[in-house]
Coordinates of C-alpha atoms in Angstrom, one line a residue:
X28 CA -24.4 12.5 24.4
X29 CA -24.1 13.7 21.1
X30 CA -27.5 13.5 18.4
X31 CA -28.0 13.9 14.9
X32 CA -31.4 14.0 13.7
X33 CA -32.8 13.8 10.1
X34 CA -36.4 14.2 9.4
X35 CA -37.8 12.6 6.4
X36 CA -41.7 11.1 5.3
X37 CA -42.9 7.8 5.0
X38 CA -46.3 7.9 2.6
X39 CA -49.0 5.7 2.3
X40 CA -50.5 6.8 -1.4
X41 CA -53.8 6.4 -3.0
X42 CA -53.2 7.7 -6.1
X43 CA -52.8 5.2 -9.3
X44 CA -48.6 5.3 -9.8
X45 CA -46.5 2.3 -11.8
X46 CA -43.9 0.3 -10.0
X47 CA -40.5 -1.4 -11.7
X48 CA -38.2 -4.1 -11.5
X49 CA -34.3 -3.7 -11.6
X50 CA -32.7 -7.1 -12.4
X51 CA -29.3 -6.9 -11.3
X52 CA -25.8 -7.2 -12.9
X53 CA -24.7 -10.2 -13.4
X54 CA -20.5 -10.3 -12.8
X55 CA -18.1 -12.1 -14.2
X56 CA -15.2 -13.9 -12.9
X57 CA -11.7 -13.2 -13.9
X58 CA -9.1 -16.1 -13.6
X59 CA -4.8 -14.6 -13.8
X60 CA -3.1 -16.2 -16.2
X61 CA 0.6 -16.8 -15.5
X62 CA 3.2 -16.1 -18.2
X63 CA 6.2 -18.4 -17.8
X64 CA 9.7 -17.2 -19.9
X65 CA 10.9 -19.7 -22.1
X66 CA 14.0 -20.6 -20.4
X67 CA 14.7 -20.6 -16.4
X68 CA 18.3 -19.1 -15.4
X69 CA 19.9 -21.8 -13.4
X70 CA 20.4 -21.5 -9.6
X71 CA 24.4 -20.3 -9.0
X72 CA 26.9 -23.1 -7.7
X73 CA 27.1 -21.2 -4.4
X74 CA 24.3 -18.9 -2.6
X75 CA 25.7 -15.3 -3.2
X76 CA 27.0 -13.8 -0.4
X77 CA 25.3 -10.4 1.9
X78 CA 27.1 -7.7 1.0
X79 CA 30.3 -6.4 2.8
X80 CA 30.8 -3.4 4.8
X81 CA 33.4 -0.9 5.8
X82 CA 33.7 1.6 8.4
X83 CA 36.0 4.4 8.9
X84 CA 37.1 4.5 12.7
X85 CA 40.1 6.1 14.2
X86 CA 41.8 6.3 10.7
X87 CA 41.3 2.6 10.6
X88 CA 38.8 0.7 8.7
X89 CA 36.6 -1.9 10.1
X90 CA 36.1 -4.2 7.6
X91 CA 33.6 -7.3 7.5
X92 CA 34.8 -8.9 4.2
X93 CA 32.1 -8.9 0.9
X94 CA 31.0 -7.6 -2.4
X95 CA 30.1 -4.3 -2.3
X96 CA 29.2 -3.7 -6.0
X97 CA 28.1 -6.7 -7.6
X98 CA 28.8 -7.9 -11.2
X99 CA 26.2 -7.4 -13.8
X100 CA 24.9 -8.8 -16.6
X101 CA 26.4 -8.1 -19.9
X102 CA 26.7 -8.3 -23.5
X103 CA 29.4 -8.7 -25.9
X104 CA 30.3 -8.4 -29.8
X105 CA 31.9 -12.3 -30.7
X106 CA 36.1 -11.8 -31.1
X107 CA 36.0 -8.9 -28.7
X108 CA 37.1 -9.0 -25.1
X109 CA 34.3 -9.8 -22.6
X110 CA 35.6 -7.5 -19.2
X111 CA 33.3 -7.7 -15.9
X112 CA 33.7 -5.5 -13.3
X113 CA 32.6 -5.2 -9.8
X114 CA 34.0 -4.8 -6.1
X115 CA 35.1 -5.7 -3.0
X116 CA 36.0 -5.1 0.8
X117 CA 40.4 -4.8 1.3
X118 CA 42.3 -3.4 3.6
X119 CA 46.4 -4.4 4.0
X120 CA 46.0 -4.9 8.0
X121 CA 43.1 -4.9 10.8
X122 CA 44.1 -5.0 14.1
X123 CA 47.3 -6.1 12.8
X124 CA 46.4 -9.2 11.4
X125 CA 46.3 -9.9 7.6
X126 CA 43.0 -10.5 6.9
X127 CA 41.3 -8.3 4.7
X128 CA 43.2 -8.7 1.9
X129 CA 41.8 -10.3 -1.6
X130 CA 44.4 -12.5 -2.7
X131 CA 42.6 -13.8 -5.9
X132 CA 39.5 -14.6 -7.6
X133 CA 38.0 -17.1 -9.4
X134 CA 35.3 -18.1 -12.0
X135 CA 32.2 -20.4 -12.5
X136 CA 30.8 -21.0 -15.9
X137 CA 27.3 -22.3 -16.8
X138 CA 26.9 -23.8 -20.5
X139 CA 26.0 -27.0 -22.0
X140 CA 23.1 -27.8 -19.2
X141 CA 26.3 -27.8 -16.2
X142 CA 28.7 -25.4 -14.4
X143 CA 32.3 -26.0 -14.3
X144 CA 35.6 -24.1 -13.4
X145 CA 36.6 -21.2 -15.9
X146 CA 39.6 -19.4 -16.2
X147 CA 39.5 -15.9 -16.5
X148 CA 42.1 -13.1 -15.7
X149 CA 41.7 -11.2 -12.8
X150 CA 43.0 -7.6 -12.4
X151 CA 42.8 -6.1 -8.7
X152 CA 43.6 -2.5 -8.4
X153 CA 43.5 -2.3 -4.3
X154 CA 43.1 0.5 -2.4
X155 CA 41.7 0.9 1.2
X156 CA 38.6 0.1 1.6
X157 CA 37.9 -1.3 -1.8
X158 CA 39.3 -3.6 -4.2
X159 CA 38.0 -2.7 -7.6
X160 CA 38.2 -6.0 -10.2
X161 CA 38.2 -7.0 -13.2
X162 CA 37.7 -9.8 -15.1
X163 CA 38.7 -10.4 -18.2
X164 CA 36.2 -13.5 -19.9
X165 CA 38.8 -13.5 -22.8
X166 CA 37.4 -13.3 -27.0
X167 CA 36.6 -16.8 -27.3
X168 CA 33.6 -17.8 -26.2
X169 CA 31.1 -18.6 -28.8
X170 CA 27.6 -17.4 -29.8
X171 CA 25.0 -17.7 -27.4
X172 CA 24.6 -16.9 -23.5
X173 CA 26.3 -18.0 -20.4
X174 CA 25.6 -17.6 -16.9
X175 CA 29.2 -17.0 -14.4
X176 CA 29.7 -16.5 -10.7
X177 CA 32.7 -15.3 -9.1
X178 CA 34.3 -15.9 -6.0
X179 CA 36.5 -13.8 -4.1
X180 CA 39.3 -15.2 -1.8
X181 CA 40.7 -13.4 1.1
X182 CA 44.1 -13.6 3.2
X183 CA 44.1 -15.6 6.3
X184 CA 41.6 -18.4 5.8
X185 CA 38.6 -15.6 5.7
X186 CA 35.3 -17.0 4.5
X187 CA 34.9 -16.5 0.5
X188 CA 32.8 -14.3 -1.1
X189 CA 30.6 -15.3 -3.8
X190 CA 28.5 -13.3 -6.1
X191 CA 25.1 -12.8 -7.5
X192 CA 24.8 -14.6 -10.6
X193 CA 25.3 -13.2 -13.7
X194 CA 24.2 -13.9 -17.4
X195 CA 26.2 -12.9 -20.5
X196 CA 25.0 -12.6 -23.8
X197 CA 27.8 -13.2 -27.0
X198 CA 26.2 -11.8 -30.1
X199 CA 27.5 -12.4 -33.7
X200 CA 27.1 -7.9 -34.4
X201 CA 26.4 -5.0 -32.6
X202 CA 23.2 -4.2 -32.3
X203 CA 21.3 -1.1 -31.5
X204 CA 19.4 -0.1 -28.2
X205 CA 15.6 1.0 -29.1
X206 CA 14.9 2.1 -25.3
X207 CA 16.4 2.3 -22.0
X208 CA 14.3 1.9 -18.8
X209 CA 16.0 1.8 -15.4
X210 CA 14.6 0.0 -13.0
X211 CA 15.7 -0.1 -9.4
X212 CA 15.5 -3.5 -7.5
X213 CA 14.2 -1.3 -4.4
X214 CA 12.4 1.6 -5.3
X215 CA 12.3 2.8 -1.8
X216 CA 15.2 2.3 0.8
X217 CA 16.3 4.1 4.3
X218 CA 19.0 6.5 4.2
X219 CA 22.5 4.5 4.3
X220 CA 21.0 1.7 2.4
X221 CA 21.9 0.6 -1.1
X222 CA 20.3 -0.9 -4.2
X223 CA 21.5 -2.1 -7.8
X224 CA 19.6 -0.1 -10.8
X225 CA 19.2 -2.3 -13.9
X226 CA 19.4 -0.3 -17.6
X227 CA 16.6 -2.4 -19.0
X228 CA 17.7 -2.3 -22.2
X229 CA 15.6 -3.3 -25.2
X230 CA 16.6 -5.4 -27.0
X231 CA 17.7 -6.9 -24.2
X232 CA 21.1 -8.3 -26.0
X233 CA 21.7 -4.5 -26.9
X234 CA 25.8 -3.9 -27.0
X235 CA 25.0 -0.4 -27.0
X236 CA 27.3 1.2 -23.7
X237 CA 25.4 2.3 -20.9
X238 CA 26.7 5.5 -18.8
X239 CA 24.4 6.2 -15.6
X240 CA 24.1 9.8 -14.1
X241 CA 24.1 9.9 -10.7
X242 CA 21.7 11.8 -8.1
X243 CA 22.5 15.4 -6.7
X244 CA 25.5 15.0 -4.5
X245 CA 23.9 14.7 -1.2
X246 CA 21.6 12.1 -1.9
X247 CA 24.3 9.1 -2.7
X248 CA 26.9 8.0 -5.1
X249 CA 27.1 4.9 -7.7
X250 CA 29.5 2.5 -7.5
X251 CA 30.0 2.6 -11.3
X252 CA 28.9 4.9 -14.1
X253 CA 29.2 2.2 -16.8
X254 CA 27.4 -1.1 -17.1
X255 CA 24.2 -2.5 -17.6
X256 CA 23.3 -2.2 -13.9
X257 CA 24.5 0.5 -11.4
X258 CA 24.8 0.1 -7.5
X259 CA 22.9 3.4 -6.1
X260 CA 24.1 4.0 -2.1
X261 CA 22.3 6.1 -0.3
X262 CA 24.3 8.7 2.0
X263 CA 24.7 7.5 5.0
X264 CA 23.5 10.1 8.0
X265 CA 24.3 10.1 11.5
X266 CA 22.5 8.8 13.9
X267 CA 21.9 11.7 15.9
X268 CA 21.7 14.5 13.5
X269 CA 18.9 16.9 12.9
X270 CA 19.5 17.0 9.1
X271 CA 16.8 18.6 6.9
X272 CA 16.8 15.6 4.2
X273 CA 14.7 13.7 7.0
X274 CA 12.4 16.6 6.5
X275 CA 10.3 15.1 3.7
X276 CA 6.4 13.3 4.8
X277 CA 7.1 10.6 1.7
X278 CA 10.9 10.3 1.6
X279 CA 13.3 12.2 -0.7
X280 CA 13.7 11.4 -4.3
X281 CA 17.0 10.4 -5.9
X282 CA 17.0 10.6 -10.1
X283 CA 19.2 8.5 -11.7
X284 CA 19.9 9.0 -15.4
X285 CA 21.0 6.3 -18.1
X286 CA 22.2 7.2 -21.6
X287 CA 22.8 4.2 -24.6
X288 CA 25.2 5.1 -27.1
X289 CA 24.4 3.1 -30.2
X290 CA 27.5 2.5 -32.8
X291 CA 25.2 1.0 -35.5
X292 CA 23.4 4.2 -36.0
X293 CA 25.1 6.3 -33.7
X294 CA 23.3 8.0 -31.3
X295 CA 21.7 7.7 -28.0
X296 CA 18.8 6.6 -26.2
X297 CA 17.8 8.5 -22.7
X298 CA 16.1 7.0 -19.6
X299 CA 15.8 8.0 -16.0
X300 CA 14.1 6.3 -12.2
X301 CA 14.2 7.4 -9.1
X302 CA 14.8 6.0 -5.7
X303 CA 12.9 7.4 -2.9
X304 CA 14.7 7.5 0.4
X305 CA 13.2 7.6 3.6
X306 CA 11.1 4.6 4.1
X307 CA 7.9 5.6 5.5
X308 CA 4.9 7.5 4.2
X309 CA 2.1 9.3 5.7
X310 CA 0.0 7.4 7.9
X311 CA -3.6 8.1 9.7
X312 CA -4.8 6.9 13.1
X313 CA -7.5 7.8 15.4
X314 CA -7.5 9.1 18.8
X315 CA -8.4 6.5 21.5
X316 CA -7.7 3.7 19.2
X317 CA -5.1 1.4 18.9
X318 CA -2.3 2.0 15.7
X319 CA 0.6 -0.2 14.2
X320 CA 2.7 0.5 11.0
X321 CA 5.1 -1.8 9.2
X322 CA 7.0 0.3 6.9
X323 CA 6.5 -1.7 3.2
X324 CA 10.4 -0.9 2.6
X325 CA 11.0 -3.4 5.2
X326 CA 9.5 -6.0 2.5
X327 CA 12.7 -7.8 0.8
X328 CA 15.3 -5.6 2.8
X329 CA 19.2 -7.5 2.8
X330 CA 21.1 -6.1 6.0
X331 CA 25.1 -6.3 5.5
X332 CA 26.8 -9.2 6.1
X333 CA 27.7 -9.9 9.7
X334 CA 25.3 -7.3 10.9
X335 CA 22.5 -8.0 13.0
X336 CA 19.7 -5.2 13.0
X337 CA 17.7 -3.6 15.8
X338 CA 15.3 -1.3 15.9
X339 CA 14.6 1.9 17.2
X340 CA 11.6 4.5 16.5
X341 CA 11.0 8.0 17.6
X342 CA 8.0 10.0 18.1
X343 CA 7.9 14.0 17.4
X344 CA 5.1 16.5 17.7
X345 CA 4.2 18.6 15.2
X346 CA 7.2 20.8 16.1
X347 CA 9.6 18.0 15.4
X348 CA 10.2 17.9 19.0
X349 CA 10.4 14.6 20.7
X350 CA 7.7 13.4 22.6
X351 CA 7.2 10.6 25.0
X352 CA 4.1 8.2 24.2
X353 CA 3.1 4.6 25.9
X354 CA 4.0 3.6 22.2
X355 CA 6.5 0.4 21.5
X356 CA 9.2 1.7 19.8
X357 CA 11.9 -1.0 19.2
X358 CA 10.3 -3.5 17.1
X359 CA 10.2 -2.9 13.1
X360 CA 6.4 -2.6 13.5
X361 CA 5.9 0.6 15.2
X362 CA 2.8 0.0 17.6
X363 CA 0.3 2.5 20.0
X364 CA -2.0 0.7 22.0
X365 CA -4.4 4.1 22.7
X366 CA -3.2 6.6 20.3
X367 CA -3.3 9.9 22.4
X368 CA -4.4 13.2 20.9
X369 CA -0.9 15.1 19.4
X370 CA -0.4 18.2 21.6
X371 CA 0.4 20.4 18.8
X372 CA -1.7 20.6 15.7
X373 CA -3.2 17.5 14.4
X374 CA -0.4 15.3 14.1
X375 CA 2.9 13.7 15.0
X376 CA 5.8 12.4 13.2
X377 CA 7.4 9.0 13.1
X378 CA 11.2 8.3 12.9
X379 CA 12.9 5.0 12.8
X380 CA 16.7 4.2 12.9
X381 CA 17.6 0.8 12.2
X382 CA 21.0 0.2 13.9
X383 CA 23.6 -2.4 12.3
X384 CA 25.9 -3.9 14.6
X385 CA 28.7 -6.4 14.0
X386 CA 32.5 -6.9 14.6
X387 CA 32.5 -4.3 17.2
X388 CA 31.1 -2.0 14.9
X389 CA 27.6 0.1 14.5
X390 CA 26.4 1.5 11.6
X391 CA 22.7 3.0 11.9
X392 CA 20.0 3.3 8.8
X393 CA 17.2 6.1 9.7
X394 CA 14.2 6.6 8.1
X395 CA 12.1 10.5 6.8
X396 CA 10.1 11.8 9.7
X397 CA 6.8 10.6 8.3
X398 CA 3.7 12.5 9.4
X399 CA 0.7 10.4 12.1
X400 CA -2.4 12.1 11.4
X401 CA -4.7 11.9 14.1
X402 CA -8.1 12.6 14.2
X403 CA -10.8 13.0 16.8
X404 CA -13.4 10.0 16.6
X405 CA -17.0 11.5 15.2
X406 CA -19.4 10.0 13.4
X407 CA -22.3 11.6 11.1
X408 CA -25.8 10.4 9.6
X409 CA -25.0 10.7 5.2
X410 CA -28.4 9.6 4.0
X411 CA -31.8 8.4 5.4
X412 CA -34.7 7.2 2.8
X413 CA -38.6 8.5 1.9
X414 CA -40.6 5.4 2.1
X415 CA -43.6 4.9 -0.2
X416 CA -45.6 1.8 0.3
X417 CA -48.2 -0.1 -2.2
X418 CA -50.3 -2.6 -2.1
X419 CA -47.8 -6.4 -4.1
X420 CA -50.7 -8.8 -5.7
X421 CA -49.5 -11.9 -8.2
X422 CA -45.8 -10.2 -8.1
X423 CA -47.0 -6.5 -9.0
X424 CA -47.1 -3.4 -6.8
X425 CA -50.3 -1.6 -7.2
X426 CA -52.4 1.4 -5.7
X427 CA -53.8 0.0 -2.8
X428 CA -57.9 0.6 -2.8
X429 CA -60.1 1.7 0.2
X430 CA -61.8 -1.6 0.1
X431 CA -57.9 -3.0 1.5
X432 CA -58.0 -1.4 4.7
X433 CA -61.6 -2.5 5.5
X434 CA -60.4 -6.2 5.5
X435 CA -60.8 -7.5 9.6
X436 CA -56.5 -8.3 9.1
X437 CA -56.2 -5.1 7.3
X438 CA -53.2 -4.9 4.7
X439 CA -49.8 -5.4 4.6
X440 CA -48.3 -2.6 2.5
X441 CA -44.7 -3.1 0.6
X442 CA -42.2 -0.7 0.3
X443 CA -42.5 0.9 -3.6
X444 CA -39.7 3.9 -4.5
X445 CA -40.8 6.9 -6.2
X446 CA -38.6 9.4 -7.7
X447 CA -40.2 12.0 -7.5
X448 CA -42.0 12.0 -3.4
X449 CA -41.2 15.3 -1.5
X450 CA -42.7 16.1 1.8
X451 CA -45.1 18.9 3.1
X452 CA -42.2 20.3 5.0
X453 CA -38.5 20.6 4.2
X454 CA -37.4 17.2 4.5
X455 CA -33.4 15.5 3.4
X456 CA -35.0 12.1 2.6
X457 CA -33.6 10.3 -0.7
X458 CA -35.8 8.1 -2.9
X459 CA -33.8 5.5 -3.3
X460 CA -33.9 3.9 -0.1
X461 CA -30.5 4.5 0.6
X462 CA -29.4 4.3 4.1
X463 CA -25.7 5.7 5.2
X464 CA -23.6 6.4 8.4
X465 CA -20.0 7.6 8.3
X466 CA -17.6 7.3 11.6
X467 CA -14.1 7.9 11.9
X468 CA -13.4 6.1 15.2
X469 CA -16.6 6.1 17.0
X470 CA -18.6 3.3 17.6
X471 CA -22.4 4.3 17.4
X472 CA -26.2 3.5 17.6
X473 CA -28.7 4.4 14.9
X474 CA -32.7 4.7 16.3
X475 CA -35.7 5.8 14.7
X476 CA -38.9 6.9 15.6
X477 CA -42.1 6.8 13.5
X478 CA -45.0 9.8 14.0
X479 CA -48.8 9.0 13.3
X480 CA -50.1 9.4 9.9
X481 CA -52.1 12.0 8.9
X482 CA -53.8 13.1 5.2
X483 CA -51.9 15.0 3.6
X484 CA -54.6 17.3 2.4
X485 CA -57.3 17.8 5.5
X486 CA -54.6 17.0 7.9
X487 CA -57.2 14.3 9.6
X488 CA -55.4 11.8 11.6
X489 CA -55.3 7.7 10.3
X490 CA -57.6 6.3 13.2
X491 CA -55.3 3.3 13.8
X492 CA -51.1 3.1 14.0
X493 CA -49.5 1.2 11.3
X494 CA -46.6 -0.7 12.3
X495 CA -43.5 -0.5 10.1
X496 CA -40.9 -3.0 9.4
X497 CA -37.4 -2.3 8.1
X498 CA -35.6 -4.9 6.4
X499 CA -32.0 -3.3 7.0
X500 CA -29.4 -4.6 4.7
X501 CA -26.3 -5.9 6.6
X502 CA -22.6 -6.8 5.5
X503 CA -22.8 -10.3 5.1
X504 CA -25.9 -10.4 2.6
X505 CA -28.5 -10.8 5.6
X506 CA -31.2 -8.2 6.7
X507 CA -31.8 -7.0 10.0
X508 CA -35.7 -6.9 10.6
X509 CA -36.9 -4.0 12.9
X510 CA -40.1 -3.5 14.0
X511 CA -40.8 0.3 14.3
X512 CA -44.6 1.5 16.0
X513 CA -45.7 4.5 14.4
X514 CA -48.0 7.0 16.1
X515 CA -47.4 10.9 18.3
X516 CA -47.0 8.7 21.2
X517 CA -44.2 6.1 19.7
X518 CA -41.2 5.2 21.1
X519 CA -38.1 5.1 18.9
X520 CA -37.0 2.1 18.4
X521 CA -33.1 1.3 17.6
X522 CA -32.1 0.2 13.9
X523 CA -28.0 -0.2 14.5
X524 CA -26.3 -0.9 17.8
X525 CA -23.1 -0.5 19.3
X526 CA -21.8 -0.2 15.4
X527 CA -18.0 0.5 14.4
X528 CA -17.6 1.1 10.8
X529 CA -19.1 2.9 8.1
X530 CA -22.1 1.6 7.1
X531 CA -24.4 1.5 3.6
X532 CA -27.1 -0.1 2.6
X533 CA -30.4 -0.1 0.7
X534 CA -34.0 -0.8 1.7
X535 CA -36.2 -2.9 -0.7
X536 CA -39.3 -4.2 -0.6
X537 CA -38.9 -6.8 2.1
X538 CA -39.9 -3.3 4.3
X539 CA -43.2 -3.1 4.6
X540 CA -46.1 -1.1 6.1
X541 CA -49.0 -3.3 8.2
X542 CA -52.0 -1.0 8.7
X543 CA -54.5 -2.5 10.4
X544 CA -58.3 -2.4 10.0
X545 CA -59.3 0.9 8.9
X546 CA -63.5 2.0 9.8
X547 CA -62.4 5.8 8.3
X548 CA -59.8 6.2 5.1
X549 CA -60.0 9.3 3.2
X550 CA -58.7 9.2 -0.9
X551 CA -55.2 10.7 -1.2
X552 CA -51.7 10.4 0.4
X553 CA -51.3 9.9 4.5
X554 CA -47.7 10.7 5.6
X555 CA -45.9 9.9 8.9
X556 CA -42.7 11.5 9.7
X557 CA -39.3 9.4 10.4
X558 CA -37.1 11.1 12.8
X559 CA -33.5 9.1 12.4
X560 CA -31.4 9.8 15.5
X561 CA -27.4 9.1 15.6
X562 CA -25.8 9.1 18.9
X563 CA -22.6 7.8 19.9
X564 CA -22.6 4.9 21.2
X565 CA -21.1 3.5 25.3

């Protein structure tokens, strides 16, 4: 059984010393206030469809039929033509049949408080697997802002695909962009994934072109390089490669760079985000004790249409060598009942692949290899208090006299800090009665025992044993009362049991010191010595 011992002095003073009283802080409460906009976009005629998906197989693509780069928001000069672009799944033939082919698209407008059919010319430039479109919103349209959504038809009686919706804004002139700020809808996605990146510009019905920049070459591509919002994909990495981009604790980050050209005042405006790709983060667990982890870039994911996701995590030692645990591994909370010490160093690393399947087809998302930290339970003793006690009449502490301890009940003595009380020996009390045990996966028990007194100047010996009460603050506003004997012959008593978190807390002046009838008491300072033992507990 492990100890931990700290020494400090408890003294009973007869000199003449002034007491205080702290009042505490009073706090204040603050209340959120929610900010609503002015106007609420309406909800789109038709839910917008998951995303579609192609796959390369055999020189033939596997196609579940979608959007893939989504129209976005835009704004236009009044008299000049209002062009949208985005894309789609196509493929001529699948398995022979027809049915991946976009045979047309068409258009919902919202103005005037409704939605209603709108015509606008589509032009589809096709070419395995994609179908890049375009549609033209015509010079026409008045003044103010509208909201569309498209839908996109396919051969063969296919479901349709319908957009995201999408708000443009016709101004009367060009005007200027004063800053860009991209913003990406995820921030943090698994390899393979994709998110749309939105310019941010300011104003926000800025005609100013935006051209994005995209990432280093083997993080991802964009879908476009023009636009108010991009479509950043992730490259995709198989599912059973030992590729170094996995190699990063936090994920890897992508920068994506957006430029404004202004026409006003010609120029530019510059802005930049990044998307971090991996997934997980560092985590910390403790041997012996259970651990789970839900990676927070599960929060809000959108999985492609048609597929259905499972879940698979792997666990490597500090070698990034696989290792088999008791851990459950194929759920998206990765979960260790007993968390067994790593064999190599002081950690492992966590992996997860989450594999896509649909139509026949499997496409797998993985994760960084994101360190487990584990450390070895132990607990140690921060801070134990001095105690100096004084006589409380009519609400004010004062020197207790000689004439006290002749009373036949004796005197009960309160708990009085002073700054400035140091002990005969060398002693790692604090004056403040602060009490403080850290653990790091240990539960533990907390004792102390209590010497007699003796006079600090002639060494003589109190003729009777005080008894000492500790008013120990606990967590939910209560004290624990403990009644510690004090003399050479005292047990120690225990303060905290069976504990299994940090704890901290001060004594005040609900501690206090019964001595009982004294028939000897010298002038001066008596001091017992507190020995505070930590040990771990069963």
């Amino acid at each position: 059984m492990k100890k931990f011992l700290l020494k400090l002095l408890v003294v009973l003073s007869l000199g003449i010393l002034a007491g205080s009283v702290l009042a505490a802080p009073v706090m204040g409460v603050l209340t959120p206030q929610v900010a609503e906009a002015a106007d609420t976009p309406p909800a789109p005629p038709n839910t917008p469809s998951r995303a579609g998906w192609s796959f390369n197989l055999l020189l033939t693509w596997l196609i579940t039929n979608g959007i893939t780069s989504q129209p976005a928001d835009a704004n236009f000069v009044e008299g000049t033509s209002a062009k949208i672009d985005f894309a789609s799944t196509y493929d001529k033939k699948v398995w022979l049949l027809d049915t991946n082919d976009v045979t047309g698209v068409t258009t919902q407008i919202y103005r005037n408080g409704a939605w209603s059919a709108y015509s606008a010319a589509p032009t589809i430039v096709k070419k395995a697997p994609t179908a890049n479109i375009t549609m033209d919103l015509g010079s026409n349209l008045p003044v103010g802002t509208y909201y569309f959504q498209f839908t996109v038809n396919y051969n063969g009686g296919i479901r349709n695909a319908y957009s995201e919706r999408i708000k443009v804004t016709i101004v009367p002139a060009p005007e200027d962009a004063v800053s860009i700020g991209p913003v990406p809808h995820r921030s943090v996605i698994f390899w393979g994934e994709s998110t749309d990146i939105d310019a941010n510009l300011l104003p926000e019905n800025s005609t100013s072109v935006v051209t994005w920049t995209p990432p280093a070459a083997n993080m991802g591509s964009l879908a476009v390089t023009t636009g108010l919002v991009t479509r950043f994909a992730s490259t995709l990495i198989d599912a059973n490669a030992t590729d170094e981009r996995l190699n990063n604790d936090n994920g890897l980050p992508a920068t994506i760079g957006a430029t404004a050209t202004n026409t006003v005042r010609p120029g530019t405006v510059n802005g930049s985000t990044q998307v971090i790709v991996g997934g997980l983060v560092k985590q910390d667990a403790i041997a012996g004790r259970s651990f789970s982890y839900t990676p927070a870039a599960l929060d809000g994911i959108t999985f492609p249409q048609g597929m259905t996701p499972s879940y698979q995590w792997t666990v490597y030692n500090a070698n990034r060598q696989k290792v088999t645990t008791s851990a459950v591994l194929n759920n998206p909370s990765f979960s260790w009942s007993s968390v067994v010490k790593p064999p190599v160093s002081d950690r492992y690393y966590l992996q997860l692949n989450i594999i896509l399947k649909g139509s026949g087809n499997t496409v797998t998302w993985r994760s960084n290899m994101a360190p487990l930290v584990v450390s070895t339970p132990a607990s140690q003793l921060i801070a134990v208090p001095n105690l100096r006690f004084m006589n409380y009449v009519d609400g004010v502490f004062r020197t207790p006299t000689i004439a006290d301890f002749y009373q036949a009940s004796g005197v009960t003595l309160r708990y009085s800090p002073l700054t400035t009380q140091v002990g005969r020996g060398t002693y790692d009390g604090n004056n403040t009665g602060f009490l403080a045990v850290q653990t790091v996966g240990q539960n533990w028990n907390l004792s102390v025992q209590a010497s007699g007194f003796t006079h600090q100047l002639s060494g003589l010996s109190l003729p009777t044993n005080p008894t000492l009460t500790l008013a120990v603050p606990l967590a939910n506003g209560g004290s624990q009362v403990v009644s510690v004997p004090t003399g050479d012959a005292a047990a120690p008593v225990t303060v905290l049991a069976n504990q299994t978190t940090n704890y901290s807390g001060n004594l005040n002046s609900a501690t206090t010191l019964q001595v009982p009838q004294t028939s000897f008491m010298l002038t001066g300072n008596y001091q017992s010595n507190l020995t505070w033992t930590l040990t771990q507990a069963p």
